[in-house]
Short mmCIF file of C-alpha atoms in Angstrom, two decimals:
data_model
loop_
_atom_site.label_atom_id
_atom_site.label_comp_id
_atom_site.label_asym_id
_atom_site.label_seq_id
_atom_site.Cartn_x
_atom_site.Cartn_y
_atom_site.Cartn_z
CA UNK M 130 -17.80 -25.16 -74.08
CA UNK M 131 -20.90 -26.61 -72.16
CA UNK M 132 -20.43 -27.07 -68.42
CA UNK M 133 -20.05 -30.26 -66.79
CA UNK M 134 -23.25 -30.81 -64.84
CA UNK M 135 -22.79 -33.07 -61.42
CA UNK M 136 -26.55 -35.01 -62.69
CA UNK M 137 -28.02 -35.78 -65.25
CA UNK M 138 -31.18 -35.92 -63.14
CA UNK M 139 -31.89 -34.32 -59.81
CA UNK M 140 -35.30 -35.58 -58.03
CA UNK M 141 -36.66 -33.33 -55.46
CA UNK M 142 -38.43 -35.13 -53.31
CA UNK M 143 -38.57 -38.68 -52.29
CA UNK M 144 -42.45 -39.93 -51.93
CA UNK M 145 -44.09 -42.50 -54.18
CA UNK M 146 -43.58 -40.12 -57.12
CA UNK M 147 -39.54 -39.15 -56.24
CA UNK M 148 -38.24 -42.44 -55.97
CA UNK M 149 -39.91 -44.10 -58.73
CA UNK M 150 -38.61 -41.36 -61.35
CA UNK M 151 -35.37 -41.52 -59.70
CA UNK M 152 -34.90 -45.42 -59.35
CA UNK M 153 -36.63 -46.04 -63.07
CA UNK M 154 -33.88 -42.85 -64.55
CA UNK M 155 -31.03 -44.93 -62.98
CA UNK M 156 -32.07 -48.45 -64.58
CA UNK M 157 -32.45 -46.31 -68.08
CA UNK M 158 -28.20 -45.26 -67.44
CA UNK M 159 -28.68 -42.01 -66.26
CA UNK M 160 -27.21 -40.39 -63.26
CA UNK M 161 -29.46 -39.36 -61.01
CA UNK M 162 -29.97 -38.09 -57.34
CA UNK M 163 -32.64 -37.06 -55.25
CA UNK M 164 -32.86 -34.92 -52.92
CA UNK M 165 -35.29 -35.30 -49.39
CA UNK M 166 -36.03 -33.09 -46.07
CA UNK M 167 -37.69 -34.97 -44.56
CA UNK M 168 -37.86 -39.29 -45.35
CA UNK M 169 -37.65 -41.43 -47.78
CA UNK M 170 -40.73 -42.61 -49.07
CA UNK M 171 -42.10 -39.07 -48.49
CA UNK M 172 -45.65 -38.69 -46.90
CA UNK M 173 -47.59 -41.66 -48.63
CA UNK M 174 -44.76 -44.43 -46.35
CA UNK M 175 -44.62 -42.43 -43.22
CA UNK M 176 -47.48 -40.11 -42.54
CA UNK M 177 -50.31 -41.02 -45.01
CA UNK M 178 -51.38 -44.57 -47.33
CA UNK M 179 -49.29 -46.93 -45.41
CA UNK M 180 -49.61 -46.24 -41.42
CA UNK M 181 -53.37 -45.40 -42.13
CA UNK M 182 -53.56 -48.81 -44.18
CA UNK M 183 -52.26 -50.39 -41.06
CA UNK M 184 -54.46 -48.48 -38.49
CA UNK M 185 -57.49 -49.48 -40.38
CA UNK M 186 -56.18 -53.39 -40.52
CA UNK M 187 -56.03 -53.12 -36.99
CA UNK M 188 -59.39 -51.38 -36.40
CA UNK M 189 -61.05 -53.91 -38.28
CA UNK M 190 -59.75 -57.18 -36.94
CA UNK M 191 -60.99 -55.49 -34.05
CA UNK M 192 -65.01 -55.40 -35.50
CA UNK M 193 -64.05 -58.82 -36.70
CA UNK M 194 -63.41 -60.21 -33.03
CA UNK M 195 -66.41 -58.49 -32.06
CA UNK M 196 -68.69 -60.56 -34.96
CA UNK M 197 -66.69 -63.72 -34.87
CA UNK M 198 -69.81 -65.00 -31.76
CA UNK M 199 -71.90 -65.46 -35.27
CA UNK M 200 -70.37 -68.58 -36.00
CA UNK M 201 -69.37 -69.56 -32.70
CA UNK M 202 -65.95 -68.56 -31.78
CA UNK M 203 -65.94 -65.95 -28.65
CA UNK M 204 -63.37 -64.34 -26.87
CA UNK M 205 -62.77 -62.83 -23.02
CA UNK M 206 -62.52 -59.03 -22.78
CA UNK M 207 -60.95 -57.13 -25.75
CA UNK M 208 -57.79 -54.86 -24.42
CA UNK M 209 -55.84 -52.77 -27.09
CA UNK M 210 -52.64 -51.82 -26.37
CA UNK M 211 -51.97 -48.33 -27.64
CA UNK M 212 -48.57 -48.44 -27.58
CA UNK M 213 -48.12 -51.75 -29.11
CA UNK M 214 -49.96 -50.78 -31.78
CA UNK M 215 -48.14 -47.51 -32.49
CA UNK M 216 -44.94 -49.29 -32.14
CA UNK M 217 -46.38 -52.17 -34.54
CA UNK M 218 -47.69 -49.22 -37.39
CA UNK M 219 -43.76 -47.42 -37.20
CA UNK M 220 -42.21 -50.61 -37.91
CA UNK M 221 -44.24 -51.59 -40.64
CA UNK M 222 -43.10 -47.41 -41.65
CA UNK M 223 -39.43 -48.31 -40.86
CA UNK M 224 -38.98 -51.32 -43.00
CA UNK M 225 -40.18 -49.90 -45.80
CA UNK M 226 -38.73 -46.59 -45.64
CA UNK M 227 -35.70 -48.51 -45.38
CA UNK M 228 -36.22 -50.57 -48.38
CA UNK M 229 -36.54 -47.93 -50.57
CA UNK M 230 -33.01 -46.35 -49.54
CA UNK M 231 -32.19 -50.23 -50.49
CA UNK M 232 -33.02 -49.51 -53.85
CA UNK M 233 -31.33 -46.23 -54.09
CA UNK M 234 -27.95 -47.87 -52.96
CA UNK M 235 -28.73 -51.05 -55.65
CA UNK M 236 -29.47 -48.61 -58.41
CA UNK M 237 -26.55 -46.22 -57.38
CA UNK M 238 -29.25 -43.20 -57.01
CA UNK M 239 -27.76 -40.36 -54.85
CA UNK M 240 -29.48 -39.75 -51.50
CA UNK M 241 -29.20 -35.76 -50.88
CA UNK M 242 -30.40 -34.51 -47.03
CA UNK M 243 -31.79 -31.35 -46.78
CA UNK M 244 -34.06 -29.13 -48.19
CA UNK M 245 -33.75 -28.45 -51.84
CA UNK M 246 -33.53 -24.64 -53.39
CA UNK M 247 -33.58 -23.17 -56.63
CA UNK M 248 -30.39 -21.29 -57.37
CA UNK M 249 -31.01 -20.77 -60.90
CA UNK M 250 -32.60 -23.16 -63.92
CA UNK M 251 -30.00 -25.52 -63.68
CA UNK M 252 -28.55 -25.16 -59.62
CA UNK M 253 -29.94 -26.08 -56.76
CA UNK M 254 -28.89 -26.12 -53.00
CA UNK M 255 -29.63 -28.95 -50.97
CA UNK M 256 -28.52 -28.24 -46.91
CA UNK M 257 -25.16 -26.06 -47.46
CA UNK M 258 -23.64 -27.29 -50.89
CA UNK M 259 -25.10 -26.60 -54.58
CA UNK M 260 -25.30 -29.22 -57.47
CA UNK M 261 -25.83 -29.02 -61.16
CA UNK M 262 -28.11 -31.01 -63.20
CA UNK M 263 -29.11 -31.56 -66.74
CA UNK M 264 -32.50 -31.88 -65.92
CA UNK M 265 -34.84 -31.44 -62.56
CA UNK M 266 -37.94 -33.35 -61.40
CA UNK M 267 -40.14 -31.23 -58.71
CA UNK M 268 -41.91 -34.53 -56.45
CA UNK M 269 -42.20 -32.53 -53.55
CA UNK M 270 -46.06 -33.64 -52.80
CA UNK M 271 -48.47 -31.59 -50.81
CA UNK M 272 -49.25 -31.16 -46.96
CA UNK M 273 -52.77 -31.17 -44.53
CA UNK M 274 -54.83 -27.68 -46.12
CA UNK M 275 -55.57 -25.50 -42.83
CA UNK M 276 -58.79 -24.66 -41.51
CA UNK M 277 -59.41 -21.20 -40.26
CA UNK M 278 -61.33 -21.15 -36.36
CA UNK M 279 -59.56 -24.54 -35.96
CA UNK M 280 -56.08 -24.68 -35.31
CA UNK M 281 -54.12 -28.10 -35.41
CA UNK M 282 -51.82 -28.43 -32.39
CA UNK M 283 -51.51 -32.07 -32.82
CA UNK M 284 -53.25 -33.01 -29.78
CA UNK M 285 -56.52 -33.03 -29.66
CA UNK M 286 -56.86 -30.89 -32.89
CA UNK M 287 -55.38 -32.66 -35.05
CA UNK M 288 -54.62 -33.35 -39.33
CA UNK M 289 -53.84 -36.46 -40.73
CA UNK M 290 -50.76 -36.79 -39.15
CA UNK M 291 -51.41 -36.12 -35.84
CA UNK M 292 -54.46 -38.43 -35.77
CA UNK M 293 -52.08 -41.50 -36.78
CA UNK M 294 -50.67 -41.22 -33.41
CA UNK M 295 -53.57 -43.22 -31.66
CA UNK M 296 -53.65 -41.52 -28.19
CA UNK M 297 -54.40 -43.44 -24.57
CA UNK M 298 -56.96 -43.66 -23.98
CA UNK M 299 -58.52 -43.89 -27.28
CA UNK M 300 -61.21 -40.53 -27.84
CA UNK M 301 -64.49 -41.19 -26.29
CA UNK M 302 -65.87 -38.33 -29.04
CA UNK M 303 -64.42 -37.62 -32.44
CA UNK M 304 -65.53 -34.83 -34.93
CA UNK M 305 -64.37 -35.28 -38.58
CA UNK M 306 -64.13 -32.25 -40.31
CA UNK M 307 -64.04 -33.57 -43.89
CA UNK M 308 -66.38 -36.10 -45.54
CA UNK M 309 -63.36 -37.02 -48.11
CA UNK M 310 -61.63 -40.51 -48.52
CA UNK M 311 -59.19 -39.32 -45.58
CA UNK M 312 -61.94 -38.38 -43.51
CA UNK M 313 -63.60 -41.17 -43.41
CA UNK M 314 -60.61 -43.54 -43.24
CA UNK M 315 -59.85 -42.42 -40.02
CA UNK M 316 -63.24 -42.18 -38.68
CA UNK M 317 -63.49 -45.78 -39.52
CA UNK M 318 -60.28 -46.08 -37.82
CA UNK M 319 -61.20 -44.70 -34.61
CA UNK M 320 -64.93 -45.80 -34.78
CA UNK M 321 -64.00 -49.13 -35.07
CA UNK M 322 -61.43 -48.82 -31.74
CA UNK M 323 -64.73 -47.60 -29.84
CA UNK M 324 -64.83 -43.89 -30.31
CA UNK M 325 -68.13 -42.35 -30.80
CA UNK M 326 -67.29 -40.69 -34.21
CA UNK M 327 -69.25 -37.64 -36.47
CA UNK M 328 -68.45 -36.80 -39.63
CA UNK M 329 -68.84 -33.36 -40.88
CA UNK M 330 -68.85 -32.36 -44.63
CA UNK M 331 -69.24 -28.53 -46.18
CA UNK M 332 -70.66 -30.19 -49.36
CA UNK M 333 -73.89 -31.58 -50.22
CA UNK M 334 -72.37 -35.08 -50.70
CA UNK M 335 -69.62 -37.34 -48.78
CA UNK M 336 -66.94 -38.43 -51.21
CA UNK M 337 -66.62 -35.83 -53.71
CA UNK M 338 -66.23 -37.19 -57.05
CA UNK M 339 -67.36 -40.51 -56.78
CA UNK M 340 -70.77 -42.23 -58.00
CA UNK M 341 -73.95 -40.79 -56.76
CA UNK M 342 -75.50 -44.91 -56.06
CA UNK M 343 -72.47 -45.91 -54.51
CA UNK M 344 -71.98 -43.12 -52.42
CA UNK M 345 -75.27 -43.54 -50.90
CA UNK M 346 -74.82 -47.09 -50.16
CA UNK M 347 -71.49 -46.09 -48.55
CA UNK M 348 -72.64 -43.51 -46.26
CA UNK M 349 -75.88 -46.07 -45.22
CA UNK M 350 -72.99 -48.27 -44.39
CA UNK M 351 -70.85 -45.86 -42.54
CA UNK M 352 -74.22 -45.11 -40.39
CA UNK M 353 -74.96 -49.05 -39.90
CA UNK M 354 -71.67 -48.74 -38.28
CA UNK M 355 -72.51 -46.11 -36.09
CA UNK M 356 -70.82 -43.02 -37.81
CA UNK M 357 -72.91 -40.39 -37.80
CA UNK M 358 -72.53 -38.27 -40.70
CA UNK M 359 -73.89 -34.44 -41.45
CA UNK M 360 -73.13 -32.94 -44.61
CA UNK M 361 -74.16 -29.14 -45.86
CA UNK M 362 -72.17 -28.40 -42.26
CA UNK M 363 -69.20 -26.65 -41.34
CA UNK M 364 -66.78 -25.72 -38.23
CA UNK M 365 -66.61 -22.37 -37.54
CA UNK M 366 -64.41 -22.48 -34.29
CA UNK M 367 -63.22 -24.65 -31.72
CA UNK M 368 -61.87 -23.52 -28.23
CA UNK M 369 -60.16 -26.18 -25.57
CA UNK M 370 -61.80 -26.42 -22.21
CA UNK M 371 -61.07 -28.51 -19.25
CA UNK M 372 -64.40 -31.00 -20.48
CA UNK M 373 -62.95 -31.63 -24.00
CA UNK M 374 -62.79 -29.39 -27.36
CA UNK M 375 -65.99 -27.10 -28.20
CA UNK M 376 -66.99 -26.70 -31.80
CA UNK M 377 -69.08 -24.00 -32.99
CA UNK M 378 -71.12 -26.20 -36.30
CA UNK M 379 -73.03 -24.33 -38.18
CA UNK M 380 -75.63 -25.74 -41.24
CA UNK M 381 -74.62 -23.96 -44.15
CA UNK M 382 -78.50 -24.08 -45.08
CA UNK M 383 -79.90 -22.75 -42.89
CA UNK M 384 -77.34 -20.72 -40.92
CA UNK M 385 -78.65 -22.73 -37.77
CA UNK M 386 -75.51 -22.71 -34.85
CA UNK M 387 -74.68 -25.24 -32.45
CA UNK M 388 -72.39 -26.19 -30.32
CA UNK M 389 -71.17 -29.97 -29.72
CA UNK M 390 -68.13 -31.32 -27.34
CA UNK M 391 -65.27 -33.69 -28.57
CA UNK M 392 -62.30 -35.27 -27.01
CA UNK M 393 -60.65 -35.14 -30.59
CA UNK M 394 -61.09 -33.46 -33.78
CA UNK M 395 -59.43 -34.27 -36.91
CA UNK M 396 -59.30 -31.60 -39.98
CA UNK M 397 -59.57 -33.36 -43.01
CA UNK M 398 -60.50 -30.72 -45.83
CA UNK M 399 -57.77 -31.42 -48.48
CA UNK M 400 -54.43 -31.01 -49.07
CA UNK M 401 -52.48 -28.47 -50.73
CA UNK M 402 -49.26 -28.24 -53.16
CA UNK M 403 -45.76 -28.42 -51.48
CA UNK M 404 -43.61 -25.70 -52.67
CA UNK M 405 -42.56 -23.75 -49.68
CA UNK M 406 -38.11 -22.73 -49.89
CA UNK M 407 -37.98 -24.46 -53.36
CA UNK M 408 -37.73 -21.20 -54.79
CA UNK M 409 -39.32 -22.46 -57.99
CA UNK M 410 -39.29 -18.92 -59.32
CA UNK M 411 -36.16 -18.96 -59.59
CA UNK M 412 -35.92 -21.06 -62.74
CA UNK M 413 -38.80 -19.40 -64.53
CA UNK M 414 -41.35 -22.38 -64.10
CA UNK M 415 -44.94 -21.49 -63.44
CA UNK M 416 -46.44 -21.63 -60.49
CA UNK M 417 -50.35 -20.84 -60.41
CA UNK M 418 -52.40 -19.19 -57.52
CA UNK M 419 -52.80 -22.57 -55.60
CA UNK M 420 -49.19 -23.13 -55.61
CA UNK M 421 -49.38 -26.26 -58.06
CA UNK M 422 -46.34 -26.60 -60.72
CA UNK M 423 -48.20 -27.32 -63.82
CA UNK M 424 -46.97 -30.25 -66.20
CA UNK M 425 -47.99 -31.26 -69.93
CA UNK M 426 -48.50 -35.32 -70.56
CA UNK M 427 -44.83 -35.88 -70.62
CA UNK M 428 -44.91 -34.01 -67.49
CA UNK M 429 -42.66 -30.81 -68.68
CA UNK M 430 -43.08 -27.42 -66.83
CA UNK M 431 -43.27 -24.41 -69.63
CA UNK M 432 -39.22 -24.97 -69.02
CA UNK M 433 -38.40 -28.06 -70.94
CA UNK M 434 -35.87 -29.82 -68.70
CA UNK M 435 -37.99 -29.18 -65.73
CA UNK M 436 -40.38 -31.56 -64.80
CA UNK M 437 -43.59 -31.75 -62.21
CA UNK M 438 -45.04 -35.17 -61.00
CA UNK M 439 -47.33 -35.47 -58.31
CA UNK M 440 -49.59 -33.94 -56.39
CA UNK M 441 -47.70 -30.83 -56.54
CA UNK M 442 -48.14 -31.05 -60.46
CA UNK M 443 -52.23 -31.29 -59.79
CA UNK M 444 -55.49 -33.13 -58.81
CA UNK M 445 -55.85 -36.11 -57.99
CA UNK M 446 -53.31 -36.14 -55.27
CA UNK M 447 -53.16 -39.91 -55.39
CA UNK M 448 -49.44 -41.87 -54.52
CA UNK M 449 -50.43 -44.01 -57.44
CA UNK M 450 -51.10 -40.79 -60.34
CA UNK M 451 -47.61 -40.02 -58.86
CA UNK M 452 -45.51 -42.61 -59.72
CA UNK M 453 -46.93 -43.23 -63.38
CA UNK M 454 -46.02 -39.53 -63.57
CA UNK M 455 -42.54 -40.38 -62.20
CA UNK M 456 -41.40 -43.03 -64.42
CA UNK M 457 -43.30 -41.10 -67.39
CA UNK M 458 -40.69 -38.24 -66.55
CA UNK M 459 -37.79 -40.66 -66.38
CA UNK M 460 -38.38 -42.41 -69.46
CA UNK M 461 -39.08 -38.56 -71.19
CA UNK M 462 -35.02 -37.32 -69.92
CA UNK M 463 -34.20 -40.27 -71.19
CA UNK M 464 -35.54 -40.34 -74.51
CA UNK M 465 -38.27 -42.58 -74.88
CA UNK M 466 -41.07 -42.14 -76.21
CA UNK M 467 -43.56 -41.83 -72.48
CA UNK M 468 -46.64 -39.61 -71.93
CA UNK M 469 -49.18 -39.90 -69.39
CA UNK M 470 -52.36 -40.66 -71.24
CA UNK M 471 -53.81 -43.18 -68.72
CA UNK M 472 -57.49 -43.55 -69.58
CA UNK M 473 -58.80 -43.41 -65.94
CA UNK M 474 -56.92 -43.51 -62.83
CA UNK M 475 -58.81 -45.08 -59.92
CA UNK M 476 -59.93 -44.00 -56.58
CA UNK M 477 -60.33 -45.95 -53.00
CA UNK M 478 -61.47 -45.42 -49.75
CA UNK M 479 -60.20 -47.61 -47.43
CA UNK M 480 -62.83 -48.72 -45.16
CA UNK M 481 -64.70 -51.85 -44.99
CA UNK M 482 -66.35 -52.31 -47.03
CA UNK M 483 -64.25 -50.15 -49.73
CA UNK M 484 -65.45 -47.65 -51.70
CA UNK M 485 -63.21 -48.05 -54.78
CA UNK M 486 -63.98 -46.52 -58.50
CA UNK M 487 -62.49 -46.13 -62.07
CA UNK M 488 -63.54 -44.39 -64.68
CA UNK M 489 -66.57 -42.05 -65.24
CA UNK M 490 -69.47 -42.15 -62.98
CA UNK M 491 -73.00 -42.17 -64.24
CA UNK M 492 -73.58 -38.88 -63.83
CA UNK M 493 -70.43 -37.91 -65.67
CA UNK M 494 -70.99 -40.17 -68.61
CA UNK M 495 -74.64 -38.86 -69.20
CA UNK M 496 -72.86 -34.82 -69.22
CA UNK M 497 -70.32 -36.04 -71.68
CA UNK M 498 -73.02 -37.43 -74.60
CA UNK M 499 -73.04 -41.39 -73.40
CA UNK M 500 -76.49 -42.62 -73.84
CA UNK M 501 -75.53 -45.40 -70.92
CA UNK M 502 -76.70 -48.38 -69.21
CA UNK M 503 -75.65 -49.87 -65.90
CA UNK M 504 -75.34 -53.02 -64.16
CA UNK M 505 -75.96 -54.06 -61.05
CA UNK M 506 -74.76 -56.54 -58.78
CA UNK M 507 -75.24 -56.49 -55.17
CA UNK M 508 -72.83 -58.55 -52.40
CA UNK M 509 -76.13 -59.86 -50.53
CA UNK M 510 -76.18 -62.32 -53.71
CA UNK M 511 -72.33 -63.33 -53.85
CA UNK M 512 -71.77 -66.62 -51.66
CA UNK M 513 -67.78 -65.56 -51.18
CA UNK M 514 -68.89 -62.49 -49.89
CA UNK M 515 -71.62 -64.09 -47.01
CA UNK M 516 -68.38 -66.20 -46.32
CA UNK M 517 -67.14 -63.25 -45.07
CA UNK M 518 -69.61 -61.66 -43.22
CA UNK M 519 -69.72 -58.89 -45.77
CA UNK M 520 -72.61 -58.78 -47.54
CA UNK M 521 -73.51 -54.60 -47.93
CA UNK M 522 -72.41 -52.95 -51.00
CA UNK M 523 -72.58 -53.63 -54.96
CA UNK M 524 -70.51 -53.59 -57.53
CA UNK M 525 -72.20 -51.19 -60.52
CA UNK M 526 -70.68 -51.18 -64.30
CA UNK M 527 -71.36 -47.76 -66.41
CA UNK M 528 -71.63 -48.77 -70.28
CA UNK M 529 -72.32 -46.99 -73.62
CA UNK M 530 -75.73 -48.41 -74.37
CA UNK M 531 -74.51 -48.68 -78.52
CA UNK M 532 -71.09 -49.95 -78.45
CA UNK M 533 -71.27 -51.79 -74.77
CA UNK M 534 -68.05 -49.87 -74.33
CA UNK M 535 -67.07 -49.99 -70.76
CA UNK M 536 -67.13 -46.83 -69.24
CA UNK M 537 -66.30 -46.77 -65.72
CA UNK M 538 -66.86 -49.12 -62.52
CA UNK M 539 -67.69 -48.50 -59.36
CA UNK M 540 -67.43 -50.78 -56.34
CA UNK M 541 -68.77 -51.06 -52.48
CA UNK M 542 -67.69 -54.79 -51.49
CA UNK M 543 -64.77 -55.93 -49.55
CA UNK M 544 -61.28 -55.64 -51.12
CA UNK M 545 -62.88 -53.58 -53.69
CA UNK M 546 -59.34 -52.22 -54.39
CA UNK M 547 -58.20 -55.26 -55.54
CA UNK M 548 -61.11 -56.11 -57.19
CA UNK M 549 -60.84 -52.63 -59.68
CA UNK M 550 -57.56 -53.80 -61.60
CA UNK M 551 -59.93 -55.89 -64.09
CA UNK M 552 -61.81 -53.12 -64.33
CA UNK M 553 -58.99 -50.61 -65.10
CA UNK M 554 -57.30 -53.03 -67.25
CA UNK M 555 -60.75 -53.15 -69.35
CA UNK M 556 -60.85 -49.46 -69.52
CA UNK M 557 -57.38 -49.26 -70.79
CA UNK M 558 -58.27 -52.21 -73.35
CA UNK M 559 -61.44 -50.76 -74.58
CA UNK M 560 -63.38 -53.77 -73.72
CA UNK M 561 -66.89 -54.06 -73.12
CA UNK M 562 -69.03 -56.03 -70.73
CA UNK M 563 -69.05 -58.74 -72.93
CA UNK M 564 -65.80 -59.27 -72.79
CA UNK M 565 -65.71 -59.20 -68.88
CA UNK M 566 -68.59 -61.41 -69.21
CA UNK M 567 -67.24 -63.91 -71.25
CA UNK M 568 -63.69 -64.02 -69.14
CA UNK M 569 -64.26 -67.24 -66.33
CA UNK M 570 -63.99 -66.08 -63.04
CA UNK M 571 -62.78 -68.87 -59.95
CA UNK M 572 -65.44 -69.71 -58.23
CA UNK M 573 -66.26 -68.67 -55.24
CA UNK M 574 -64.51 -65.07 -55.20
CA UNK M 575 -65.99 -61.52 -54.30
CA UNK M 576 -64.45 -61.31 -58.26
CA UNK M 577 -67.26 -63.27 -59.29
CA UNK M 578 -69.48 -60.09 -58.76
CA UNK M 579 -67.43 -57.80 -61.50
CA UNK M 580 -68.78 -60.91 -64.15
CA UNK M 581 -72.06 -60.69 -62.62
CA UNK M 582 -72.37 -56.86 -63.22
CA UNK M 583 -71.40 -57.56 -66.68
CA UNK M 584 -73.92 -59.84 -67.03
CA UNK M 585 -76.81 -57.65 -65.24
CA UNK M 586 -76.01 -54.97 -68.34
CA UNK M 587 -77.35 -57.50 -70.42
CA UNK M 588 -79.87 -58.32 -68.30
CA UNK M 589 -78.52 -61.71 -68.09
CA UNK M 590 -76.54 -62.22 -64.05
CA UNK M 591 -77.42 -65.83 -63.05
CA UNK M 592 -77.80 -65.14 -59.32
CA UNK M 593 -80.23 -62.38 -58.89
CA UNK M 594 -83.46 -61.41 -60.63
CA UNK M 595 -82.76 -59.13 -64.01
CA UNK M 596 -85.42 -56.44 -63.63
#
């Protein structure tokens, strides 16, 4: 006789990933809890994409003011109020954490509090009682990697979530240690509310993984702004004095040392897998050297009613990779016929302008066999975009030179995040730049400048001159 089981899914885990698996198994009639230790809406809502969203919104209506004498409206002295703005960024945090335990209650999803454990393959313990269920999804995300020399006391040496906890006064000096998309979100962040900010990066190249031409434009940007940025460098210490924090930098190049002073520093090198008490071994799943749970395209573990979504389940860590892997998972348990087999999943730094991307790069395109053309289109040229005062960046369109398949896009423009779901629809469609071309755009929109890169493929943009 097979045992009753209390689930017929248990979610571990309630980020972006969590509670869209659990929320889209309970709409397909399954019973389903999930289980949190922390909050709903997991790091993404509380500690990560939405409070740094709002910091950033905040730093730059603050560049805004400080531009807005170009056509004529000026203001008296600008005073920021720390703690308004904290308390403004939490409640922005606190209504939506509290929407999505909403949606629990309207979909009849169990909320479990406490930290989950692996009894056996089909038990787990969440606080101090067990449950059964048919089938498990592991959501449990990942957490700030650790930086030997420099250790985060949440302070003034501080990770991602410490820094979102804008201090008062704001930092005269900040040190990035991280050249990635968090790295420089924040640096914009605190650059922009009048810190003096440096960005360190280990690599030869900010932005790891995205186009070599747009990356450069970025970075010229960044340094416009007054972010200075030094890459092939890394941290080798820090100690606390009365003065402010000393870091030991070193050029990995040259092995030339110096020393530099900073009122905060923020260590932004990655993040790593989440599996800490789950006890994963337990139910015979693998777990590899980096601590990631590995997951096929329907997002099973090697054990078949175990599944992995997230950034626990592997690069990218992205909120949005997560919950396509979530309600593949769901729709898996519950028979259909899902599978993760997105053709590109897009990437975005949050700045202004944003960096924002989809699909391969030039440089990636070329190594896979593409014999490619590109077009270019840059903002200086778009009439929306000198409406704004944000003219710097392009928009650039990879293409098989043969088919005039699109192959990937890559944006530096205002709202470039919203202007990269044509662009990942396309991919997903197979289309070329012909049909992007041919597809009327309103006039005047910074989406005006995808058509135009279409068109400079072919040679053929209207507003600047096809060389």
């Amino acid at each position: 006789m097979t045992k009753q089981m209390d689930f017929d899914v248990l979610v571990i885990g309630a980020g972006p990933g969590g509670y869209h698996a659990a929320i889209r198994a309970a709409q397909l009639g399954l019973k389903v809890a999930c289980a949190e230790r922390e909050y709903l809406g997991g790091v993404c809502l509380n500690v990560g994409c939405i409070p740094t969203k709002a910091m950033l919104h905040a730093g730059e209506q603050i560049a805004a003011a400080r531009h807005a004498a170009d056509f004529g409206l000026t203001f008296g002295e600008q005073n920021l109020n720390i703690a308004k703005l904290n308390g403004w960024k939490d409640g922005i945090v606190k209504k939506l954490t509290g929407g999505v335990g909403a949606l629990f209650k309207a979909n009849k999803v169990t909320h479990l509090i406490g930290e989950a454990s692996f009894v056996d393959p089909h038990t787990v313990k969440v606080g101090d009682k067990t449950y059964t269920a048919s089938n498990f999804i592991i959501a449990t995300g990942s957490e700030p990697a650790k930086l030997p020399g420099l250790e985060v006391d949440q302070q003034v040496i501080v990770d991602s979530t410490g820094a979102l906890v804008m201090p008062d006064p704001v930092p005269a000096r900040m040190l990035c240690v991280g050249g990635g998309v968090i790295g420089f979100e924040f640096s914009h962040v605190y650059n922009n509310m009048g810190s003096k900010v440096k960005v360190i990066e280990f690599l030869p190249n900010i932005i790891p993984g995205a186009d070599a031409d747009a990356v450069r434009e970025f970075g010229k940007i960044m340094k416009k702004q007054g972010i200075e940025i030094a890459t092939e460098t890394k941290a080798n210490r820090a100690e606390k004095k009365s003065d402010g924090v000393h870091v030991e930098l070193e050029n990995v190049k040259t092995g030339e040392k110096t020393t530099e002073v900073f009122d905060r520093v923020l260590v932004a090198v990655g993040r790593r897998p989440r599996t800490d008490g789950l006890n994963i071994q337990a139910t015979g799943a693998t777990v590899t050297d980096r601590g990631f749970v590995p997951a096929n395209t329907r997002q099973q573990t090697n054990v078949p009613h175990i599944y992995s979504i997230g950034d626990v389940a592997g690069n990218p860590m992205l909120a949005h990779k997560a919950m396509k892997e979530g309600l593949v998972a769901a729709e898996v348990i519950a028979g259909k016929p899902a599978e993760q087999d997105a053709v590109a999943i897009p990437g975005v730094v949050y700045t202004s302008p944003e960096l924002a991307w989809v699909g391969l790069t030039e440089a990636e395109a070329k190594e896979k066999g593409y014999e490619v053309k590109t077009g270019v289109f840059p903002m200086s040229a778009s009439g929306r975009a000198m409406t704004l005062q944000a003219t710097d960046g392009f928009v650039k369109m990879v293409v098989e030179k043969d088919t005039d398949l699109l192959l990937g896009v890559h944006i530096v423009a205002p709202h470039a995040s919203d202007l990269l779901g044509e662009a990942g629809l396309a991919l997903e469609m197979a289309a070329t730049a012909s049909d992007i071309a041919l597809t009327i755009h309103a006039h005047p929109t910074l989406g005006e400048a995808v058509l135009e890169a279409a068109e400079a493929v072919h040679k053929q943009a209207i507003h600047i001159m096809n060389r």
